[in-house]
C-alpha positions as a printed Julia matrix, in Angstrom:
458×3 Matrix{Float64}:
  -3.24   23.1    -9.36
  -0.52   25.67   -9.63
   2.07   23.02   -8.67
   1.05   20.81  -11.59
   1.24   23.73  -14.07
   4.67   24.67  -12.72
   6.01   21.11  -13.18
   4.78   21.12  -16.79
   6.32   24.51  -17.44
   9.73   23.47  -16.16
   9.65   20.23  -18.18
   9.44   17.84  -15.22
   6.02   16.66  -16.45
   4.57   16.37  -19.92
   1.09   17.57  -20.83
  -1.43   14.8   -20.2
  -5.13   15.42  -20.77
  -6.11   12.45  -18.6
  -4.06   13.72  -15.66
  -5.48   17.18  -16.07
  -9.09   15.98  -15.55
  -7.95   14.37  -12.27
  -6.15   17.53  -11.22
  -9.4    19.48  -11.56
 -11.23   16.94   -9.37
  -8.44   17.2    -6.78
  -8.62   20.99   -6.98
 -12.29   20.95   -6.25
 -11.73   18.64   -3.27
  -8.88   20.9    -2.09
 -11.29   23.89   -1.99
 -13.9    21.99   -0.02
 -11.36   20.71    2.51
 -10.12   24.21    3.25
 -13.5    24.99    4.87
 -14.35   21.54    6.19
 -14.74   21.36    9.96
 -15.66   17.84   11.04
 -17.51   17.06   14.29
 -15.02   16.5    17.08
 -14.3    12.88   17.95
 -16.14   11.72   21.06
 -18.34   14.86   21.17
 -21.36   14.15   23.31
 -24.81   15.37   22.51
 -26.24   17.92   25.03
 -28.07   16.22   27.88
 -31.81   16.55   27.68
 -33.68   18.43   30.37
 -35.24   15.9    32.73
 -37.9    18.3    34.06
 -41.68   17.87   33.83
 -42.05   19.96   30.68
 -39.39   17.94   28.91
 -41.02   14.66   29.84
 -44.4    15.95   28.84
 -43.12   17.3    25.59
 -41.27   14.13   24.68
 -44.48   12.11   24.87
 -46.14   14.17   22.2
 -43.11   15.18   20.17
 -41.21   11.92   19.93
 -41.72   11.73   16.2
 -40.66   15.32   15.75
 -37.5    14.68   17.72
 -36.74   11.67   15.64
 -37.27   13.69   12.49
 -34.95   16.47   13.68
 -32.32   13.9    14.65
 -32.49   12.33   11.19
 -32.19   15.73    9.55
 -29.19   16.64   11.75
 -27.45   13.36   10.87
 -28.19   13.85    7.17
 -26.79   17.36    7.34
 -23.63   16.06    9.07
 -23.07   13.46    6.38
 -23.83   15.94    3.6
 -21.14   18.31    4.96
 -18.44   15.64    4.54
 -16.62   16.24    1.25
 -16.52   13.31   -1.07
 -13.0    11.87   -1.33
 -11.37   10.46   -4.45
 -10.81    6.87   -5.47
  -8.31    7.01   -8.39
  -7.68    3.78  -10.27
  -5.94    2.79  -13.48
  -2.96    1.03  -15.01
   0.49    1.12  -13.48
   2.81    4.06  -14.14
   0.14    6.52  -15.25
   0.82    9.06  -12.5
  -1.8     8.17   -9.86
   0.61    8.38   -6.91
   2.27   11.5    -8.23
  -1.07   13.31   -8.51
  -2.15   12.2    -5.05
   1.14   13.38   -3.57
   0.88   16.77   -5.29
  -2.54   17.12   -3.7
  -1.19   16.04   -0.27
   1.72   18.41   -0.38
  -0.44   21.36   -1.34
  -3.11   20.78    1.36
  -2.45   23.1     4.24
  -4.17   21.04    6.93
  -2.45   19.55    9.96
  -4.89   16.67   10.28
  -3.75   14.82    7.18
  -1.82   11.57    6.69
  -0.26    9.93    3.66
   0.73    6.27    3.85
   1.15    3.22    1.63
  -1.85    0.92    1.93
   0.32   -2.06    2.91
   1.91   -0.12    5.77
  -1.54    1.11    6.82
  -2.89   -2.4     7.13
   0.16   -3.56    9.09
  -0.4    -0.73   11.52
  -4.11   -1.53   11.78
  -3.57   -5.15   12.7
  -0.89   -4.24   15.24
  -3.19   -1.68   16.89
  -6.12   -4.05   16.82
  -4.07   -6.71   18.54
  -3.01   -4.24   21.18
  -6.59   -3.16   21.82
  -7.79   -6.74   22.05
  -5.09   -7.73   24.5
  -4.99   -4.62   26.74
  -7.55   -1.89   27.35
 -10.53   -3.29   25.39
 -10.3    -7.05   25.88
 -14.05   -7.46   26.41
 -15.31   -4.78   24.0
 -15.57   -4.35   20.26
 -12.2    -2.74   19.42
 -13.05   -1.4    15.94
 -14.84    1.81   17.11
 -11.9     2.57   19.44
  -9.49    1.95   16.56
 -11.53    4.3    14.35
 -11.43    6.96   17.07
  -7.64    6.74   17.23
  -7.27    7.03   13.49
  -9.73    9.91   13.14
  -8.02   11.85   15.95
  -4.76   11.56   14.03
  -6.1    12.51   10.59
  -9.3    13.67    8.98
  -7.8    13.48    5.48
  -6.33   10.05    4.77
  -4.31    9.45    1.57
  -3.71    5.75    0.85
  -1.48    4.63   -1.99
  -2.07    1.28   -3.77
  -5.39    0.27   -2.21
  -5.82   -3.46   -2.72
  -7.57   -6.23   -0.82
  -6.29   -9.8    -1.29
  -6.44  -11.11    2.27
  -9.55  -12.25    4.11
  -8.37  -10.72    7.41
  -7.92   -7.35    5.66
 -11.31   -7.65    3.98
 -13.15   -8.35    7.21
 -11.45   -5.47    9.07
 -11.94   -2.95    6.24
 -15.6    -3.86    5.85
 -16.34   -2.24    9.2
 -13.52    0.24    9.51
 -14.39    2.1     6.32
 -17.88    2.82    7.58
 -16.64    3.77   11.05
 -14.05    6.17    9.6
 -15.69    7.67    6.56
 -19.41    7.57    7.37
 -19.46    7.89   11.16
 -16.41   10.09   11.76
 -16.17   12.14    8.58
 -12.7    11.07    7.49
 -12.08   12.06    3.88
 -10.36    9.34    1.87
  -8.11    9.88   -1.15
  -6.68    6.66   -2.52
  -5.06    5.12   -5.58
  -5.56    1.6    -6.85
  -5.15   -0.61   -9.91
  -8.79   -1.73   -9.61
 -12.23   -0.18   -9.73
 -13.92   -0.48   -6.29
 -16.33   -3.07   -7.65
 -13.35   -5.25   -8.58
 -11.71   -5.23   -5.14
 -11.34   -8.66   -3.55
 -12.95  -10.16   -6.64
 -13.71  -13.87   -6.11
 -12.31  -13.5    -2.62
 -13.29  -15.89    0.19
 -16.52  -14.63    1.84
 -16.51  -11.65   -0.54
 -20.19  -10.93    0.13
 -19.16   -9.84    3.62
 -16.84   -7.22    2.14
 -19.5    -5.65   -0.15
 -20.53   -2.99    2.45
 -16.95   -1.72    2.38
 -17.12   -1.37   -1.41
 -20.45    0.51   -1.04
 -18.77    3.03    1.29
 -16.0     3.67   -1.26
 -18.46    4.14   -4.12
 -20.88    6.31   -2.14
 -18.33    8.54   -0.4
 -15.62    8.9    -3.02
 -15.61   10.27   -6.54
 -14.43    7.28   -8.55
 -12.12    8.28  -11.43
 -10.05    6.23  -13.9
  -6.6     7.45  -14.95
  -5.58    5.37  -17.91
  -4.06    7.32  -20.79
  -2.26    4.21  -22.07
   1.18    5.52  -21.1
   3.41    3.96  -18.42
   5.74    6.86  -17.59
   7.97    4.61  -15.6
   8.63    2.49  -18.65
   9.65    5.68  -20.44
  12.26    5.96  -17.74
  10.87    9.14  -16.34
  12.04    9.88  -12.83
   9.85   12.87  -11.98
   7.44   10.88   -9.85
   9.8    10.96   -6.88
  10.04   14.77   -6.97
   6.49   15.14   -5.67
   6.7    12.3    -3.13
   6.52   13.33    0.54
   8.38   11.54    3.29
   6.12    8.92    4.88
   7.05    9.11    8.48
   4.68    6.28    9.36
   7.09    3.69    8.06
   9.84    4.85   10.34
   8.74    3.84   13.78
  10.35    5.08   16.96
  13.52    3.28   17.88
  14.83    2.81   14.37
  18.46    3.72   14.01
  19.06    6.72   11.78
  20.55    5.9     8.41
  24.22    6.5     7.95
  25.29    8.73    5.08
  26.39    6.71    2.07
  29.83    7.42    0.72
  29.61    9.7    -2.32
  31.22    8.16   -5.38
  31.15    8.56   -9.11
  30.02    5.18  -10.53
  28.39    3.87  -13.63
  24.63    4.21  -13.08
  23.93    0.81  -14.55
  21.81   -0.89  -11.91
  20.42   -4.04  -13.53
  22.96   -6.69  -14.59
  22.09   -9.72  -16.68
  22.31  -12.57  -17.59
  23.65  -14.5   -14.64
  27.2   -15.81  -15.05
  30.81  -15.17  -14.12
  31.04  -11.9   -16.05
  27.92  -10.46  -14.4
  29.13  -11.58  -10.99
  32.4    -9.74  -11.53
  30.52   -6.56  -12.57
  28.37   -6.71   -9.44
  31.36   -7.37   -7.19
  33.18   -4.41   -8.74
  30.07   -2.22   -8.31
  29.87   -3.16   -4.62
  33.55   -2.51   -4.13
  33.24    0.9    -5.74
  30.18    2.22   -3.91
  31.31    1.0    -0.49
  34.3     3.27   -0.91
  36.53    1.55    1.58
  33.88    0.66    4.14
  34.61   -2.72    5.8
  32.41   -5.6     4.59
  30.82   -7.4     7.53
  27.84   -9.5     8.47
  24.96   -7.6    10.07
  22.07   -8.94   12.11
  18.81   -7.0    12.04
  16.42   -7.78   14.88
  12.71   -7.19   14.45
   9.6    -8.49   16.26
  11.57  -11.22   17.98
  13.13  -12.42   14.75
  16.61  -11.91   13.34
  17.44  -11.24    9.68
  21.09  -11.92    8.77
  22.62   -9.7     6.1
  25.82  -11.51    5.07
  27.52   -8.6     3.26
  27.05   -5.04    4.49
  29.17   -1.87    4.28
  27.76    1.14    6.13
  24.19    1.53    4.93
  24.73   -0.74    1.87
  23.69   -4.36    1.92
  24.3    -7.14   -0.63
  22.1   -10.24   -0.44
  21.12  -13.04   -2.76
  17.59  -13.64   -3.97
  17.44  -16.87   -1.93
  18.52  -15.09    1.25
  15.66  -12.58    1.02
  12.95  -14.23   -1.08
  13.26  -17.98   -0.55
  12.8   -17.68    3.22
   9.6   -17.09    5.19
   9.86  -13.32    5.26
   6.93  -10.93    4.9
   6.09   -7.24    4.47
   7.03   -6.18    8.08
  10.49   -7.76    7.63
  11.08   -6.07    4.3
   9.81   -2.67    5.52
  12.09   -2.85    8.54
  15.02   -3.85    6.31
  14.29   -0.96    3.97
  14.24    1.52    6.85
  17.77    0.53    7.91
  19.63    0.7     4.59
  20.01    3.14    1.69
  21.21    0.68   -0.98
  20.43   -2.95   -1.62
  22.31   -5.14   -4.1
  20.04   -8.11   -4.79
  21.86  -10.86   -6.65
  20.98  -14.05   -8.57
  17.31  -13.36   -9.3
  16.0   -16.24  -11.43
  13.3   -16.17  -14.08
  10.17  -16.83  -12.05
   7.01  -18.74  -12.68
   4.53  -16.71  -10.59
   1.53  -19.0   -10.97
   3.2   -22.39  -10.36
   6.66  -23.2    -9.12
   7.7   -19.82   -7.68
   4.41  -18.4    -6.37
   5.68  -17.66   -2.86
   9.08  -16.39   -4.04
   7.34  -14.12   -6.54
   5.09  -12.63   -3.89
   8.05  -12.03   -1.61
  10.09  -10.34   -4.37
   7.11   -8.06   -5.2
   6.66   -7.2    -1.56
  10.35   -6.5    -1.21
  10.26   -4.18   -4.27
   7.24   -2.39   -2.84
   9.03   -1.84    0.49
  12.21   -0.57   -1.18
  10.23    1.69   -3.46
   8.2     3.18   -0.64
  11.36    3.84    1.43
  13.22    5.24   -1.62
  16.02    2.68   -1.28
  18.45    2.39   -4.17
  18.17   -1.07   -5.75
  20.87   -2.8    -7.8
  20.1    -6.26   -9.21
  21.7    -9.16  -11.05
  19.22  -11.49  -12.77
  18.82  -14.3   -15.21
  17.21  -12.05  -17.76
  15.98   -8.44  -18.38
  13.21   -7.0   -16.23
  10.58   -7.94  -18.81
  11.44  -11.66  -18.36
  11.86  -11.9   -14.58
   8.16  -12.53  -13.89
   7.36  -14.19  -17.15
   8.68  -17.73  -16.71
  12.08  -19.34  -16.87
  14.01  -22.53  -17.36
  13.49  -23.99  -13.86
  12.1   -27.5   -13.77
   8.82  -28.22  -12.05
   8.38  -30.77   -9.34
   5.77  -33.41  -10.15
   2.97  -32.03   -7.99
   3.63  -28.38   -8.92
   3.39  -28.81  -12.68
   0.47  -26.91  -14.33
  -0.44  -30.16  -16.11
  -1.85  -31.57  -12.85
  -5.36  -30.64  -14.08
  -6.17  -28.07  -11.47
  -4.77  -29.81   -8.42
  -3.57  -27.49   -5.68
   0.17  -27.26   -5.29
   1.85  -27.96   -1.93
   2.31  -24.21   -1.47
  -1.4   -23.59   -2.05
  -2.35  -26.4     0.35
  -0.09  -24.89    2.97
  -1.75  -21.52    2.46
  -5.19  -23.14    2.92
  -4.02  -24.6     6.21
  -2.64  -21.23    7.33
  -5.98  -19.55    6.57
  -8.07  -22.4     8.09
  -9.89  -23.06    4.77
 -11.57  -26.3     3.75
 -13.61  -25.66    0.61
 -11.24  -26.36   -2.27
 -13.69  -25.34   -4.99
 -14.2   -21.89   -3.36
 -10.5   -21.48   -2.74
  -9.58  -22.1    -6.39
 -11.72  -19.14   -7.43
  -9.97  -16.83   -4.99
  -7.52  -14.32   -6.4
  -5.1   -15.55   -3.74
  -4.74  -18.74   -5.75
  -5.95  -18.0    -9.27
  -3.08  -15.63  -10.12
  -5.48  -12.74  -10.88
  -4.01  -10.53   -8.18
  -0.46  -11.42   -9.24
  -1.15   -9.98  -12.68
  -1.65   -6.52  -11.19
   1.19   -6.92   -8.7
   3.63   -8.1   -11.4
   2.77   -5.15  -13.64
   3.38   -2.78  -10.76
   6.66   -4.5    -9.77
   8.04   -4.39  -13.32
   7.08   -0.74  -13.7
   8.69    0.17  -10.38
  11.85   -1.77  -11.19
  12.24    0.26  -14.38
  11.67    3.51  -12.55
  14.2     2.5    -9.86
  16.92    2.07  -12.51
  16.94    5.83  -13.11
  20.07    7.72  -11.97
  18.05    9.98   -9.66
  16.42    7.16   -7.72
  17.44    6.66   -4.1
  19.88    9.63   -4.05
């Protein structure tokens, strides 16, 4: 793409042979999409003549009609351009390349959204369909119609499946969207399609969804062994489009942050009196005279209390945001109402034992802040490389890894929440095994490093 060449020429990107192969694939897809005209949603087939000749003909030509129908359907499917499923290690430029493609595509029927946001919207819409207009009907085809009417090119960032509810919905929705309605999918992921929902509960039911991805997308790996975020590059954000989907109607517009000249240090450690003073001074400087006050953020019938806010800046402790029962919708709503978050007192976490739930919440919070381009300032018990790698916290007796494979109280609670009974099956699931956390932690660390750059969130 010309945009990619221009970014290399101006020094915003460095030459990368692995990225260049993906760019060529995207360029080919771009050309096909410029002439792609999908069948209109809800288009009815012409009514057949009910006259005598038609009835007579149908008796003798039924097989011929069936053959022609099959050929027409095969031609329709063949005309759908194959999308792209781009996977690889964190920080290699997958999102940046997808966003370059999205920005350069001159079609109105396109949409770019983070996969987590996409699934939240799907479940909300599904619930609405089930409880209103389609209470006694299968809601998935109607949901697919809605989505296809909005976009025929769908770009999803960070495709991952860790939840049984997501897996069961995607199993059908992918076929309805991609195969039956001709939606072209471009997505990034840390996993090959065959590795999605690996060891997940009832995974065999999700296999048709994997088949759709492999049959209707060109599967490419981008893994040149370089994490550009860890090299503290900040050019990824320059190609990132605004994702309007995460700013629902009714959200208050963000206030303009006071412009100040401050030290761009954004990650303070270790925890202690000196670090606390540094963070307090930072907050005092960037609030630039704004009054510090408590703010209550209402969302979906719940209320999130932010104890220290100044304009569109919020300062909260790790326990206030990650030790409570908050989830992705809460964090996404929070991120849409602020421009800067100062997150204090992050401990060294043990993701697979004592701090499993807190770790997940911190990762989800980082993802929400990253997606909304919120400036993040942290104080922690150690450097970024040690936050997710264990710490000095003591284990409770039944959460110690020496319990020979016994489920922790947090895992038992999660089993109850999911209505699961088979412990042997559950232990194999990535939800409990820590396999999914490995990918999520790598992504979170990489994003934290990128978010320390002076250009982030400005």
